[in-house]
Short mmCIF file of C-alpha atoms in Angstrom, two decimals:
data_model
loop_
_atom_site.label_atom_id
_atom_site.label_comp_id
_atom_site.label_asym_id
_atom_site.label_seq_id
_atom_site.Cartn_x
_atom_site.Cartn_y
_atom_site.Cartn_z
CA MET A 1 52.48 -108.54 87.30
CA LYS A 2 55.08 -107.89 84.62
CA PHE A 3 55.57 -104.40 83.27
CA LYS A 4 58.05 -104.68 80.43
CA LEU A 5 56.04 -101.95 78.72
CA LEU A 6 55.73 -99.36 81.43
CA THR A 7 53.78 -97.03 79.16
CA PHE A 8 50.76 -98.97 80.44
CA PHE A 9 51.37 -98.09 84.09
CA PRO A 10 49.65 -94.67 84.23
CA LEU A 11 46.58 -96.35 82.72
CA LEU A 12 46.90 -99.16 85.25
CA ILE A 13 46.80 -96.63 88.06
CA LEU A 14 43.57 -95.16 86.73
CA LEU A 15 42.00 -98.59 86.31
CA THR A 16 42.92 -99.90 89.76
CA SER A 17 42.88 -96.86 92.02
CA SER A 18 39.33 -97.58 93.16
CA PHE A 19 39.95 -101.28 93.83
CA ASN A 20 40.46 -102.50 97.39
CA THR A 21 43.06 -105.10 96.42
CA PRO A 22 46.54 -103.51 96.15
CA ALA A 23 47.76 -103.46 92.58
CA TYR A 24 51.52 -103.19 93.12
CA GLN A 25 54.30 -102.73 95.69
CA LEU A 26 57.30 -100.59 96.40
CA ALA A 27 60.35 -102.85 96.47
CA ARG A 28 63.69 -102.81 98.28
CA LEU A 29 66.84 -104.00 96.49
CA LYS A 30 68.80 -106.77 98.20
CA TYR A 31 72.44 -106.75 97.11
CA SER A 32 75.71 -108.50 97.97
CA GLY A 33 78.93 -107.07 99.38
CA GLY A 34 78.08 -106.83 103.06
CA GLY A 35 76.30 -103.47 103.08
CA ASP A 36 73.12 -103.04 105.08
CA TRP A 37 70.62 -103.16 102.21
CA TYR A 38 67.89 -103.60 104.84
CA GLY A 39 68.42 -100.16 106.44
CA ASN A 40 65.60 -97.65 106.93
CA ARG A 41 63.31 -100.52 107.82
CA THR A 42 60.04 -98.59 108.07
CA ALA A 43 60.70 -96.21 105.18
CA LEU A 44 58.87 -97.87 102.30
CA VAL A 45 55.86 -98.83 104.40
CA ASN A 46 55.37 -95.21 105.43
CA LEU A 47 56.01 -93.90 101.92
CA ALA A 48 53.43 -96.30 100.46
CA ALA A 49 50.83 -95.14 102.98
CA PHE A 50 51.62 -91.48 102.28
CA CYS A 51 51.33 -91.98 98.51
CA ASN A 52 48.07 -93.90 98.85
CA GLN A 53 46.63 -91.04 100.88
CA ASN A 54 48.00 -88.12 98.85
CA LEU A 55 48.42 -89.47 95.31
CA ARG A 56 45.53 -91.97 95.34
CA THR A 57 47.92 -94.77 94.42
CA ASN A 58 47.11 -98.34 95.40
CA PHE A 59 50.32 -99.68 96.92
CA ALA A 60 50.31 -102.72 99.15
CA PRO A 61 50.92 -101.72 102.78
CA GLU A 62 54.04 -103.89 103.06
CA GLU A 63 57.25 -103.59 101.04
CA ALA A 64 58.62 -106.23 98.70
CA VAL A 65 62.26 -107.36 98.64
CA THR A 66 63.86 -108.20 95.31
CA GLU A 67 67.40 -109.40 94.67
CA ALA A 68 69.63 -107.63 92.17
CA GLY A 69 69.89 -110.67 89.90
CA SER A 70 66.31 -111.90 90.19
CA PRO A 71 63.73 -111.77 87.38
CA GLU A 72 61.23 -110.76 90.07
CA ILE A 73 62.62 -107.23 89.85
CA PHE A 74 60.48 -106.80 86.74
CA ASN A 75 57.36 -106.97 88.92
CA TYR A 76 58.03 -103.58 90.50
CA PRO A 77 57.88 -100.11 88.91
CA PHE A 78 59.86 -98.52 91.76
CA VAL A 79 62.87 -100.13 93.47
CA TYR A 80 64.60 -98.54 96.45
CA MET A 81 68.26 -99.12 97.36
CA THR A 82 69.96 -97.88 100.53
CA GLY A 83 72.80 -98.67 102.92
CA HIS A 84 75.97 -97.39 104.57
CA GLY A 85 78.61 -99.74 103.20
CA ASN A 86 79.86 -102.01 100.47
CA VAL A 87 77.91 -103.01 97.37
CA VAL A 88 78.90 -105.66 94.83
CA PHE A 89 77.01 -106.47 91.63
CA SER A 90 78.03 -109.59 89.74
CA ALA A 91 78.09 -109.42 85.94
CA GLN A 92 74.72 -111.20 85.84
CA GLU A 93 73.21 -108.84 88.42
CA ALA A 94 74.48 -105.77 86.60
CA GLN A 95 72.98 -107.05 83.35
CA ASN A 96 69.67 -107.82 85.04
CA ILE A 97 69.44 -104.33 86.54
CA ARG A 98 70.34 -102.83 83.17
CA ARG A 99 67.55 -104.74 81.41
CA TYR A 100 65.10 -103.74 84.13
CA LEU A 101 65.93 -100.04 83.87
CA ILE A 102 66.04 -99.90 80.07
CA GLY A 103 62.75 -101.83 79.99
CA GLY A 104 60.91 -99.17 81.96
CA GLY A 105 61.95 -99.67 85.59
CA PHE A 106 63.22 -97.11 88.06
CA LEU A 107 65.87 -97.32 90.77
CA HIS A 108 66.11 -94.85 93.63
CA ILE A 109 69.50 -95.04 95.36
CA ASP A 110 69.51 -93.34 98.76
CA ASP A 111 72.97 -92.94 100.31
CA ASN A 112 72.51 -93.59 104.02
CA TYR A 113 76.05 -92.27 104.55
CA GLY A 114 78.99 -94.31 103.32
CA LEU A 115 77.39 -95.83 100.21
CA ASP A 116 78.68 -93.32 97.68
CA LYS A 117 82.17 -94.63 96.95
CA TYR A 118 80.83 -98.14 96.40
CA VAL A 119 77.60 -97.60 94.53
CA ARG A 120 79.07 -95.29 91.90
CA VAL A 121 81.56 -97.99 90.90
CA GLN A 122 78.88 -100.67 90.77
CA MET A 123 76.49 -98.55 88.69
CA LYS A 124 79.31 -98.14 86.17
CA LYS A 125 79.08 -101.91 85.72
CA VAL A 126 75.41 -101.47 84.91
CA PHE A 127 75.82 -98.47 82.60
CA PRO A 128 79.47 -97.94 81.65
CA GLU A 129 78.39 -95.40 79.05
CA LEU A 130 76.44 -93.21 81.48
CA SER A 131 77.44 -90.87 84.30
CA PHE A 132 75.37 -89.32 87.07
CA ILE A 133 74.34 -85.74 86.41
CA GLU A 134 72.98 -83.37 89.04
CA LEU A 135 69.40 -82.33 88.36
CA PRO A 136 68.69 -78.59 88.53
CA ALA A 137 66.21 -77.24 91.07
CA ASN A 138 63.71 -76.45 88.31
CA HIS A 139 63.56 -80.05 87.10
CA PRO A 140 60.02 -81.51 86.93
CA ILE A 141 60.88 -84.11 89.58
CA TYR A 142 60.93 -81.26 92.13
CA ASN A 143 57.69 -79.82 90.79
CA GLU A 144 55.18 -82.64 90.83
CA LYS A 145 52.32 -82.45 93.37
CA PHE A 146 54.68 -80.95 95.94
CA LYS A 147 56.96 -78.04 95.05
CA PHE A 148 60.62 -77.81 96.06
CA PRO A 149 61.94 -74.60 94.48
CA ASN A 150 65.40 -75.20 95.93
CA GLY A 151 65.62 -78.79 94.76
CA LEU A 152 66.22 -81.83 96.95
CA PRO A 153 65.48 -81.07 100.63
CA LYS A 154 68.08 -81.75 103.31
CA ILE A 155 66.75 -84.34 105.74
CA HIS A 156 69.63 -85.68 107.85
CA GLU A 157 72.93 -83.96 108.62
CA HIS A 158 76.35 -85.61 108.21
CA ASP A 159 79.14 -83.39 106.94
CA GLY A 160 77.47 -80.03 106.52
CA LYS A 161 77.21 -80.55 102.76
CA ARG A 162 74.17 -79.61 100.71
CA ALA A 163 71.76 -82.28 99.54
CA GLN A 164 72.19 -83.32 95.90
CA GLY A 165 69.98 -85.29 93.55
CA PHE A 166 71.75 -87.05 90.68
CA ALA A 167 70.28 -89.01 87.78
CA LEU A 168 71.19 -91.48 85.09
CA LEU A 169 69.36 -90.68 81.86
CA TRP A 170 68.49 -93.20 79.16
CA GLU A 171 67.10 -91.67 75.98
CA GLY A 172 66.02 -88.65 78.00
CA ARG A 173 64.25 -90.65 80.72
CA ILE A 174 65.42 -90.79 84.34
CA ILE A 175 66.09 -94.46 85.03
CA CYS A 176 68.02 -93.99 88.27
CA TYR A 177 67.77 -91.19 90.80
CA TYR A 178 70.49 -90.93 93.44
CA THR A 179 70.02 -88.91 96.63
CA TYR A 180 73.33 -87.88 98.23
CA GLU A 181 73.97 -86.03 101.52
CA CYS A 182 70.24 -86.11 102.11
CA ASP A 183 69.13 -89.41 103.71
CA LEU A 184 65.68 -89.12 102.23
CA GLY A 185 64.72 -92.57 103.52
CA ASN A 186 65.55 -91.55 107.09
CA GLY A 187 62.76 -89.02 106.82
CA TRP A 188 60.33 -91.69 105.63
CA GLU A 189 60.87 -93.78 108.75
CA ASP A 190 58.71 -93.67 111.86
CA PHE A 191 58.92 -90.25 113.46
CA GLY A 192 61.55 -90.02 116.19
CA THR A 193 63.70 -92.84 114.83
CA TYR A 194 66.72 -90.52 114.50
CA PRO A 195 68.05 -87.67 116.65
CA GLY A 196 67.20 -84.34 115.10
CA ASP A 197 63.95 -85.53 113.52
CA THR A 198 61.42 -82.75 113.08
CA ALA A 199 57.89 -82.80 111.76
CA GLU A 200 58.93 -80.43 108.97
CA LYS A 201 61.82 -82.63 107.82
CA ARG A 202 59.66 -85.75 107.86
CA SER A 203 56.93 -83.98 105.91
CA ASN A 204 59.43 -82.75 103.32
CA ALA A 205 60.93 -86.22 102.98
CA LEU A 206 57.56 -87.89 102.40
CA LYS A 207 56.48 -85.19 99.96
CA MET A 208 59.71 -85.56 97.99
CA GLY A 209 59.25 -89.33 97.98
CA ALA A 210 55.72 -88.86 96.67
CA ASN A 211 57.13 -86.64 93.91
CA LEU A 212 59.48 -89.45 92.91
CA VAL A 213 56.62 -91.94 92.75
CA SER A 214 54.43 -89.52 90.82
CA TYR A 215 57.22 -88.78 88.35
CA VAL A 216 57.99 -92.46 87.80
CA LEU A 217 54.39 -93.50 87.23
CA THR A 218 53.54 -90.65 84.88
CA HIS A 219 56.70 -90.35 82.78
#
């Protein structure tokens, strides 16, 4: 399923939400450089199930994996990227991601601790003219079905820093959302995967993830 005109996607949701056959998938980005792109292994499966239950979406129960330079990326309205280490986009991969995002796609980058210094440089290859801006707590992305009056919730502790949600904007639309000092995907994983997991943190993580999906598919 191609979606080069993503204005059709909200309609697609309405047309397929009652069908038994899944209409689309959440996808994980596979990238080069040696970083663990495969981290948070159960995150997308759990997020898809939560969204299907609470947003009445129709995601497949399993995640998809798409490579940064592959045309298959255009099959997915929501692509998730995570890891702890190095990231490298080739010129072709950067151009492919750029076309995907300008064409209506969405990339969620979730720093799993250690990704920040690499991914910011690589996203400059994709959009040299854009810079990440921090979204205010009153932004609509924090006020979809689930309300977060203080902005991005803190899920996993590293350095005692506050959680921050950054965005790249293209013609006023969020094309990339970057969660930093938060580890949102850790909270999507099976409960008890990490020390310090609590039911409240996991609930907040899944609700925030559902807000992202809702925002992407309706904006």
